[in-house]
Amino acid sequence: MEVGLQSQSTSEYENLYSKLSTNPRIPDAWHRLIRIAEDSQDIASIRTTYDIFLAHYPNNTPAQLQYLDHCLQRGLNADIQNLFKKFLRNSPDVGMWKRYIEFVRGCNSADDQRHHIKRAYEFTIDHIGQDKDSGPIWFDYLTFLRE
């Protein structure tokens, strides 16, 4: 496992990775592995670690959101789009969909891009519009339509 970490962290990372390869059901080890990757600030290490974790736990929304946050902080729009394609369709989590709307709005602020934002809202509402927690998204959508 090649990751861009400092030597002390690298050996701990490799030990944890090896341990988790044989037994992926150790939550504390996963948390530490992810923390080491995040502390490195190396996007390749972060990407690799989250990809490995999410291969074992594909519906872990908090981890998906953390992964997205790392990409958002670095402006990695291509990565963000690919992650949303992977995460959204199977996600019932309103927070994930709200993050998607925020991303689309941030990328498409010009008036000529309104149709992209409207389509994103409609896509979101089609998937989670009946959820009891979707009220703020509905409110934002109606506000957007009135603008």
Short mmCIF file of N, CA and C in Angstrom, two decimals:
data_model
loop_
_atom_site.label_atom_id
_atom_site.label_comp_id
_atom_site.label_asym_id
_atom_site.label_seq_id
_atom_site.Cartn_x
_atom_site.Cartn_y
_atom_site.Cartn_z
N MET A 1 0.85 -1.17 0.00
CA MET A 1 0.00 0.00 0.00
C MET A 1 0.89 1.22 0.00
N GLU A 2 0.89 1.99 -1.09
CA GLU A 2 1.72 3.18 -1.22
C GLU A 2 0.87 4.41 -0.98
N VAL A 3 1.18 5.14 0.05
CA VAL A 3 0.47 6.38 0.35
C VAL A 3 1.48 7.46 0.68
N GLY A 4 1.10 8.72 0.50
CA GLY A 4 2.00 9.84 0.74
C GLY A 4 1.99 10.30 2.18
N LEU A 5 2.47 9.47 3.09
CA LEU A 5 2.48 9.80 4.51
C LEU A 5 3.92 9.89 5.01
N GLN A 6 4.13 10.58 6.13
CA GLN A 6 5.45 10.63 6.75
C GLN A 6 5.77 9.25 7.31
N SER A 7 7.07 8.93 7.49
CA SER A 7 7.51 7.57 7.80
C SER A 7 6.87 6.97 9.06
N GLN A 8 6.78 7.72 10.16
CA GLN A 8 6.17 7.16 11.36
C GLN A 8 4.69 6.85 11.12
N SER A 9 4.00 7.76 10.47
CA SER A 9 2.59 7.54 10.15
C SER A 9 2.44 6.43 9.13
N THR A 10 3.41 6.33 8.21
CA THR A 10 3.34 5.29 7.18
C THR A 10 3.33 3.91 7.81
N SER A 11 4.22 3.67 8.77
CA SER A 11 4.26 2.33 9.37
C SER A 11 2.98 2.05 10.16
N GLU A 12 2.46 3.05 10.87
CA GLU A 12 1.20 2.84 11.59
C GLU A 12 0.07 2.61 10.60
N TYR A 13 0.05 3.39 9.53
CA TYR A 13 -0.96 3.24 8.49
C TYR A 13 -0.90 1.83 7.90
N GLU A 14 0.31 1.39 7.54
CA GLU A 14 0.47 0.06 6.94
C GLU A 14 0.07 -1.05 7.91
N ASN A 15 0.41 -0.89 9.19
CA ASN A 15 0.02 -1.89 10.20
C ASN A 15 -1.50 -1.96 10.33
N LEU A 16 -2.13 -0.80 10.40
CA LEU A 16 -3.60 -0.78 10.49
C LEU A 16 -4.24 -1.35 9.23
N TYR A 17 -3.69 -0.97 8.09
CA TYR A 17 -4.23 -1.48 6.82
C TYR A 17 -4.13 -3.00 6.77
N SER A 18 -2.99 -3.53 7.18
CA SER A 18 -2.80 -4.98 7.19
C SER A 18 -3.79 -5.65 8.15
N LYS A 19 -3.95 -5.07 9.31
CA LYS A 19 -4.89 -5.60 10.31
C LYS A 19 -6.32 -5.59 9.76
N LEU A 20 -6.69 -4.50 9.10
CA LEU A 20 -8.05 -4.38 8.56
C LEU A 20 -8.26 -5.25 7.32
N SER A 21 -7.19 -5.57 6.62
CA SER A 21 -7.30 -6.46 5.46
C SER A 21 -7.75 -7.85 5.88
N THR A 22 -7.31 -8.27 7.06
CA THR A 22 -7.70 -9.59 7.54
C THR A 22 -8.99 -9.56 8.34
N ASN A 23 -9.26 -8.43 9.00
CA ASN A 23 -10.50 -8.30 9.77
C ASN A 23 -11.03 -6.87 9.64
N PRO A 24 -11.90 -6.63 8.66
CA PRO A 24 -12.38 -5.26 8.42
C PRO A 24 -13.44 -4.77 9.40
N ARG A 25 -13.73 -5.53 10.43
CA ARG A 25 -14.79 -5.15 11.37
C ARG A 25 -14.22 -4.64 12.70
N ILE A 26 -13.25 -3.74 12.59
CA ILE A 26 -12.65 -3.13 13.78
C ILE A 26 -12.82 -1.62 13.66
N PRO A 27 -13.92 -1.08 14.20
CA PRO A 27 -14.21 0.35 14.01
C PRO A 27 -13.10 1.30 14.46
N ASP A 28 -12.48 1.02 15.60
CA ASP A 28 -11.43 1.91 16.09
C ASP A 28 -10.24 1.96 15.14
N ALA A 29 -9.92 0.83 14.54
CA ALA A 29 -8.81 0.79 13.58
C ALA A 29 -9.16 1.60 12.33
N TRP A 30 -10.40 1.51 11.88
CA TRP A 30 -10.82 2.31 10.72
C TRP A 30 -10.73 3.80 11.04
N HIS A 31 -11.22 4.17 12.21
CA HIS A 31 -11.17 5.58 12.59
C HIS A 31 -9.73 6.09 12.61
N ARG A 32 -8.83 5.30 13.16
CA ARG A 32 -7.42 5.71 13.22
C ARG A 32 -6.81 5.77 11.82
N LEU A 33 -7.11 4.79 10.98
CA LEU A 33 -6.58 4.77 9.61
C LEU A 33 -7.03 6.01 8.85
N ILE A 34 -8.30 6.33 8.97
CA ILE A 34 -8.84 7.52 8.29
C ILE A 34 -8.19 8.79 8.86
N ARG A 35 -8.03 8.84 10.18
CA ARG A 35 -7.43 10.02 10.81
C ARG A 35 -5.99 10.23 10.33
N ILE A 36 -5.22 9.16 10.22
CA ILE A 36 -3.84 9.26 9.74
C ILE A 36 -3.83 9.82 8.32
N ALA A 37 -4.70 9.30 7.47
CA ALA A 37 -4.76 9.78 6.09
C ALA A 37 -5.18 11.25 6.05
N GLU A 38 -6.18 11.62 6.83
CA GLU A 38 -6.64 13.01 6.85
C GLU A 38 -5.55 13.95 7.38
N ASP A 39 -4.86 13.52 8.42
CA ASP A 39 -3.80 14.35 9.00
C ASP A 39 -2.65 14.58 8.02
N SER A 40 -2.47 13.65 7.09
CA SER A 40 -1.40 13.80 6.11
C SER A 40 -1.68 14.93 5.11
N GLN A 41 -2.96 15.30 4.97
CA GLN A 41 -3.39 16.31 4.00
C GLN A 41 -3.06 15.92 2.56
N ASP A 42 -2.73 14.66 2.36
CA ASP A 42 -2.40 14.16 1.02
C ASP A 42 -3.68 13.58 0.41
N ILE A 43 -4.17 14.23 -0.64
CA ILE A 43 -5.45 13.82 -1.21
C ILE A 43 -5.41 12.39 -1.74
N ALA A 44 -4.27 11.94 -2.25
CA ALA A 44 -4.17 10.56 -2.74
C ALA A 44 -4.36 9.58 -1.58
N SER A 45 -3.75 9.87 -0.43
CA SER A 45 -3.91 9.00 0.75
C SER A 45 -5.35 9.03 1.25
N ILE A 46 -5.91 10.21 1.28
CA ILE A 46 -7.30 10.35 1.74
C ILE A 46 -8.23 9.59 0.81
N ARG A 47 -8.03 9.77 -0.49
CA ARG A 47 -8.87 9.09 -1.49
C ARG A 47 -8.77 7.57 -1.34
N THR A 48 -7.54 7.07 -1.25
CA THR A 48 -7.32 5.63 -1.13
C THR A 48 -7.99 5.07 0.12
N THR A 49 -7.82 5.76 1.23
CA THR A 49 -8.36 5.28 2.50
C THR A 49 -9.89 5.25 2.49
N TYR A 50 -10.49 6.33 2.03
CA TYR A 50 -11.96 6.35 1.97
C TYR A 50 -12.48 5.32 0.97
N ASP A 51 -11.81 5.16 -0.16
CA ASP A 51 -12.25 4.16 -1.13
C ASP A 51 -12.22 2.75 -0.53
N ILE A 52 -11.16 2.45 0.22
CA ILE A 52 -11.05 1.14 0.87
C ILE A 52 -12.16 0.98 1.91
N PHE A 53 -12.33 1.99 2.76
CA PHE A 53 -13.36 1.93 3.79
C PHE A 53 -14.75 1.76 3.18
N LEU A 54 -15.04 2.57 2.16
CA LEU A 54 -16.38 2.53 1.56
C LEU A 54 -16.61 1.28 0.72
N ALA A 55 -15.56 0.59 0.34
CA ALA A 55 -15.73 -0.71 -0.31
C ALA A 55 -16.30 -1.72 0.69
N HIS A 56 -15.91 -1.57 1.96
CA HIS A 56 -16.43 -2.45 3.02
C HIS A 56 -17.77 -1.96 3.56
N TYR A 57 -17.95 -0.64 3.60
CA TYR A 57 -19.16 -0.04 4.17
C TYR A 57 -19.73 0.98 3.19
N PRO A 58 -20.31 0.50 2.09
CA PRO A 58 -20.71 1.41 1.00
C PRO A 58 -21.83 2.38 1.34
N ASN A 59 -22.57 2.15 2.39
CA ASN A 59 -23.70 3.03 2.72
C ASN A 59 -23.44 3.87 3.97
N ASN A 60 -22.18 4.11 4.29
CA ASN A 60 -21.82 4.90 5.46
C ASN A 60 -21.83 6.38 5.08
N THR A 61 -22.98 7.01 5.28
CA THR A 61 -23.15 8.40 4.85
C THR A 61 -22.19 9.37 5.54
N PRO A 62 -21.95 9.26 6.85
CA PRO A 62 -20.98 10.20 7.45
C PRO A 62 -19.60 10.12 6.78
N ALA A 63 -19.14 8.92 6.45
CA ALA A 63 -17.85 8.79 5.77
C ALA A 63 -17.92 9.36 4.36
N GLN A 64 -19.03 9.12 3.67
CA GLN A 64 -19.19 9.69 2.34
C GLN A 64 -19.13 11.21 2.38
N LEU A 65 -19.80 11.81 3.37
CA LEU A 65 -19.80 13.26 3.49
C LEU A 65 -18.42 13.80 3.84
N GLN A 66 -17.68 13.10 4.69
CA GLN A 66 -16.32 13.53 5.01
C GLN A 66 -15.43 13.48 3.77
N TYR A 67 -15.57 12.43 3.00
CA TYR A 67 -14.82 12.28 1.75
C TYR A 67 -15.14 13.44 0.81
N LEU A 68 -16.41 13.71 0.65
CA LEU A 68 -16.82 14.84 -0.19
C LEU A 68 -16.24 16.15 0.33
N ASP A 69 -16.25 16.34 1.64
CA ASP A 69 -15.72 17.57 2.22
C ASP A 69 -14.25 17.78 1.88
N HIS A 70 -13.48 16.72 1.91
CA HIS A 70 -12.06 16.84 1.55
C HIS A 70 -11.90 17.30 0.11
N CYS A 71 -12.71 16.75 -0.76
CA CYS A 71 -12.65 17.15 -2.18
C CYS A 71 -13.18 18.57 -2.37
N LEU A 72 -14.24 18.92 -1.66
CA LEU A 72 -14.80 20.27 -1.75
C LEU A 72 -13.79 21.32 -1.29
N GLN A 73 -13.09 21.04 -0.20
CA GLN A 73 -12.10 21.98 0.32
C GLN A 73 -10.97 22.23 -0.67
N ARG A 74 -10.71 21.27 -1.51
CA ARG A 74 -9.62 21.40 -2.49
C ARG A 74 -10.12 21.78 -3.88
N GLY A 75 -11.43 21.93 -4.03
CA GLY A 75 -11.99 22.31 -5.32
C GLY A 75 -11.83 21.25 -6.40
N LEU A 76 -11.86 19.99 -6.01
CA LEU A 76 -11.69 18.88 -6.96
C LEU A 76 -13.04 18.51 -7.56
N ASN A 77 -13.53 19.37 -8.44
CA ASN A 77 -14.89 19.21 -8.96
C ASN A 77 -15.12 17.90 -9.70
N ALA A 78 -14.14 17.43 -10.45
CA ALA A 78 -14.31 16.16 -11.16
C ALA A 78 -14.48 15.01 -10.16
N ASP A 79 -13.67 15.01 -9.11
CA ASP A 79 -13.81 13.99 -8.07
C ASP A 79 -15.16 14.09 -7.38
N ILE A 80 -15.57 15.32 -7.09
CA ILE A 80 -16.85 15.54 -6.41
C ILE A 80 -18.00 15.00 -7.26
N GLN A 81 -17.98 15.30 -8.54
CA GLN A 81 -19.04 14.82 -9.43
C GLN A 81 -19.07 13.30 -9.46
N ASN A 82 -17.90 12.67 -9.53
CA ASN A 82 -17.85 11.20 -9.54
C ASN A 82 -18.36 10.61 -8.22
N LEU A 83 -18.01 11.25 -7.12
CA LEU A 83 -18.48 10.76 -5.82
C LEU A 83 -19.99 10.90 -5.70
N PHE A 84 -20.53 12.03 -6.13
CA PHE A 84 -21.99 12.18 -6.08
C PHE A 84 -22.67 11.13 -6.95
N LYS A 85 -22.10 10.82 -8.11
CA LYS A 85 -22.68 9.77 -8.96
C LYS A 85 -22.71 8.43 -8.22
N LYS A 86 -21.67 8.14 -7.45
CA LYS A 86 -21.62 6.89 -6.70
C LYS A 86 -22.56 6.89 -5.50
N PHE A 87 -22.63 8.01 -4.80
CA PHE A 87 -23.31 8.03 -3.51
C PHE A 87 -24.80 8.34 -3.58
N LEU A 88 -25.22 9.19 -4.48
CA LEU A 88 -26.58 9.74 -4.42
C LEU A 88 -27.70 8.75 -4.68
N ARG A 89 -27.61 8.00 -5.73
CA ARG A 89 -28.75 7.16 -6.14
C ARG A 89 -29.24 6.23 -5.04
N ASN A 90 -28.32 5.73 -4.22
CA ASN A 90 -28.71 4.79 -3.16
C ASN A 90 -28.85 5.45 -1.80
N SER A 91 -28.70 6.76 -1.75
CA SER A 91 -28.71 7.44 -0.46
C SER A 91 -30.08 8.02 -0.12
N PRO A 92 -30.64 7.59 1.00
CA PRO A 92 -31.88 8.21 1.47
C PRO A 92 -31.60 9.39 2.40
N ASP A 93 -30.32 9.72 2.59
CA ASP A 93 -29.93 10.73 3.56
C ASP A 93 -30.15 12.14 3.02
N VAL A 94 -31.00 12.90 3.68
CA VAL A 94 -31.33 14.25 3.24
C VAL A 94 -30.08 15.14 3.27
N GLY A 95 -29.20 14.93 4.24
CA GLY A 95 -27.97 15.71 4.32
C GLY A 95 -27.09 15.55 3.09
N MET A 96 -27.02 14.33 2.57
CA MET A 96 -26.24 14.08 1.35
C MET A 96 -26.85 14.86 0.18
N TRP A 97 -28.15 14.82 0.06
CA TRP A 97 -28.82 15.51 -1.04
C TRP A 97 -28.70 17.02 -0.89
N LYS A 98 -28.75 17.50 0.33
CA LYS A 98 -28.57 18.94 0.57
C LYS A 98 -27.17 19.37 0.14
N ARG A 99 -26.17 18.55 0.44
CA ARG A 99 -24.80 18.84 0.03
C ARG A 99 -24.70 18.89 -1.50
N TYR A 100 -25.42 17.99 -2.16
CA TYR A 100 -25.44 17.97 -3.63
C TYR A 100 -26.01 19.29 -4.17
N ILE A 101 -27.13 19.72 -3.60
CA ILE A 101 -27.74 20.98 -4.04
C ILE A 101 -26.77 22.14 -3.83
N GLU A 102 -26.12 22.19 -2.68
CA GLU A 102 -25.15 23.25 -2.39
C GLU A 102 -24.03 23.25 -3.42
N PHE A 103 -23.56 22.07 -3.78
CA PHE A 103 -22.49 21.96 -4.78
C PHE A 103 -22.96 22.48 -6.13
N VAL A 104 -24.13 22.04 -6.57
CA VAL A 104 -24.65 22.48 -7.87
C VAL A 104 -24.87 23.99 -7.88
N ARG A 105 -25.43 24.50 -6.81
CA ARG A 105 -25.64 25.96 -6.73
C ARG A 105 -24.31 26.71 -6.77
N GLY A 106 -23.30 26.18 -6.12
CA GLY A 106 -21.99 26.83 -6.11
C GLY A 106 -21.32 26.83 -7.47
N CYS A 107 -21.59 25.80 -8.25
CA CYS A 107 -20.97 25.69 -9.58
C CYS A 107 -21.76 26.43 -10.66
N ASN A 108 -23.02 26.69 -10.41
CA ASN A 108 -23.91 27.24 -11.43
C ASN A 108 -24.64 28.47 -10.91
N SER A 109 -23.91 29.53 -10.63
CA SER A 109 -24.56 30.70 -10.04
C SER A 109 -25.08 31.69 -11.08
N ALA A 110 -24.64 31.62 -12.31
CA ALA A 110 -25.08 32.57 -13.33
C ALA A 110 -26.53 32.30 -13.73
N ASP A 111 -27.21 33.38 -14.15
CA ASP A 111 -28.62 33.26 -14.54
C ASP A 111 -28.83 32.23 -15.65
N ASP A 112 -27.89 32.13 -16.58
CA ASP A 112 -28.06 31.18 -17.68
C ASP A 112 -27.90 29.73 -17.21
N GLN A 113 -27.47 29.54 -15.97
CA GLN A 113 -27.31 28.19 -15.43
C GLN A 113 -28.48 27.77 -14.54
N ARG A 114 -29.51 28.62 -14.47
CA ARG A 114 -30.66 28.32 -13.60
C ARG A 114 -31.28 26.97 -13.91
N HIS A 115 -31.30 26.60 -15.19
CA HIS A 115 -31.93 25.31 -15.53
C HIS A 115 -31.17 24.14 -14.91
N HIS A 116 -29.84 24.25 -14.77
CA HIS A 116 -29.06 23.17 -14.12
C HIS A 116 -29.43 23.07 -12.64
N ILE A 117 -29.56 24.22 -12.00
CA ILE A 117 -29.92 24.23 -10.59
C ILE A 117 -31.34 23.69 -10.40
N LYS A 118 -32.25 24.11 -11.26
CA LYS A 118 -33.63 23.63 -11.18
C LYS A 118 -33.69 22.11 -11.37
N ARG A 119 -32.94 21.61 -12.33
CA ARG A 119 -32.90 20.16 -12.55
C ARG A 119 -32.33 19.42 -11.34
N ALA A 120 -31.33 20.02 -10.69
CA ALA A 120 -30.75 19.39 -9.50
C ALA A 120 -31.79 19.33 -8.37
N TYR A 121 -32.53 20.42 -8.19
CA TYR A 121 -33.60 20.39 -7.19
C TYR A 121 -34.64 19.33 -7.52
N GLU A 122 -35.06 19.26 -8.77
CA GLU A 122 -36.08 18.29 -9.17
C GLU A 122 -35.57 16.86 -8.99
N PHE A 123 -34.32 16.62 -9.35
CA PHE A 123 -33.70 15.31 -9.16
C PHE A 123 -33.70 14.94 -7.68
N THR A 124 -33.35 15.90 -6.85
CA THR A 124 -33.31 15.68 -5.40
C THR A 124 -34.69 15.39 -4.85
N ILE A 125 -35.65 16.20 -5.23
CA ILE A 125 -37.02 16.03 -4.73
C ILE A 125 -37.62 14.72 -5.20
N ASP A 126 -37.29 14.30 -6.41
CA ASP A 126 -37.76 13.00 -6.90
C ASP A 126 -37.27 11.86 -6.00
N HIS A 127 -36.08 12.03 -5.42
CA HIS A 127 -35.50 10.95 -4.62
C HIS A 127 -35.83 11.03 -3.13
N ILE A 128 -35.90 12.24 -2.58
CA ILE A 128 -36.11 12.33 -1.13
C ILE A 128 -37.21 13.32 -0.75
N GLY A 129 -37.99 13.75 -1.71
CA GLY A 129 -39.01 14.77 -1.46
C GLY A 129 -40.10 14.36 -0.49
N GLN A 130 -40.30 13.07 -0.28
CA GLN A 130 -41.32 12.60 0.66
C GLN A 130 -40.76 12.38 2.06
N ASP A 131 -39.46 12.54 2.22
CA ASP A 131 -38.84 12.34 3.53
C ASP A 131 -39.29 13.42 4.51
N LYS A 132 -39.51 13.04 5.74
CA LYS A 132 -39.97 14.00 6.75
C LYS A 132 -38.96 15.11 7.00
N ASP A 133 -37.70 14.88 6.68
CA ASP A 133 -36.65 15.88 6.90
C ASP A 133 -36.33 16.71 5.66
N SER A 134 -37.12 16.56 4.60
CA SER A 134 -36.81 17.27 3.35
C SER A 134 -37.40 18.67 3.29
N GLY A 135 -38.08 19.11 4.33
CA GLY A 135 -38.71 20.43 4.34
C GLY A 135 -37.78 21.57 3.96
N PRO A 136 -36.57 21.64 4.53
CA PRO A 136 -35.67 22.74 4.16
C PRO A 136 -35.29 22.74 2.67
N ILE A 137 -35.20 21.57 2.08
CA ILE A 137 -34.89 21.51 0.64
C ILE A 137 -36.07 22.03 -0.16
N TRP A 138 -37.28 21.64 0.23
CA TRP A 138 -38.48 22.17 -0.43
C TRP A 138 -38.53 23.69 -0.30
N PHE A 139 -38.26 24.20 0.89
CA PHE A 139 -38.28 25.64 1.12
C PHE A 139 -37.26 26.34 0.23
N ASP A 140 -36.04 25.80 0.18
CA ASP A 140 -34.99 26.39 -0.68
C ASP A 140 -35.40 26.35 -2.15
N TYR A 141 -36.02 25.25 -2.56
CA TYR A 141 -36.45 25.11 -3.95
C TYR A 141 -37.51 26.16 -4.29
N LEU A 142 -38.50 26.30 -3.43
CA LEU A 142 -39.55 27.29 -3.68
C LEU A 142 -38.98 28.71 -3.68
N THR A 143 -38.05 28.98 -2.80
CA THR A 143 -37.39 30.29 -2.78
C THR A 143 -36.62 30.51 -4.08
N PHE A 144 -35.93 29.49 -4.53
CA PHE A 144 -35.19 29.56 -5.80
C PHE A 144 -36.13 29.86 -6.96
N LEU A 145 -37.29 29.20 -6.99
CA LEU A 145 -38.24 29.42 -8.08
C LEU A 145 -38.79 30.84 -8.09
N ARG A 146 -38.89 31.45 -6.91
CA ARG A 146 -39.41 32.82 -6.82
C ARG A 146 -38.38 33.88 -7.18
N GLU A 147 -37.11 33.52 -7.19
CA GLU A 147 -36.03 34.50 -7.48
C GLU A 147 -36.08 34.97 -8.91
#
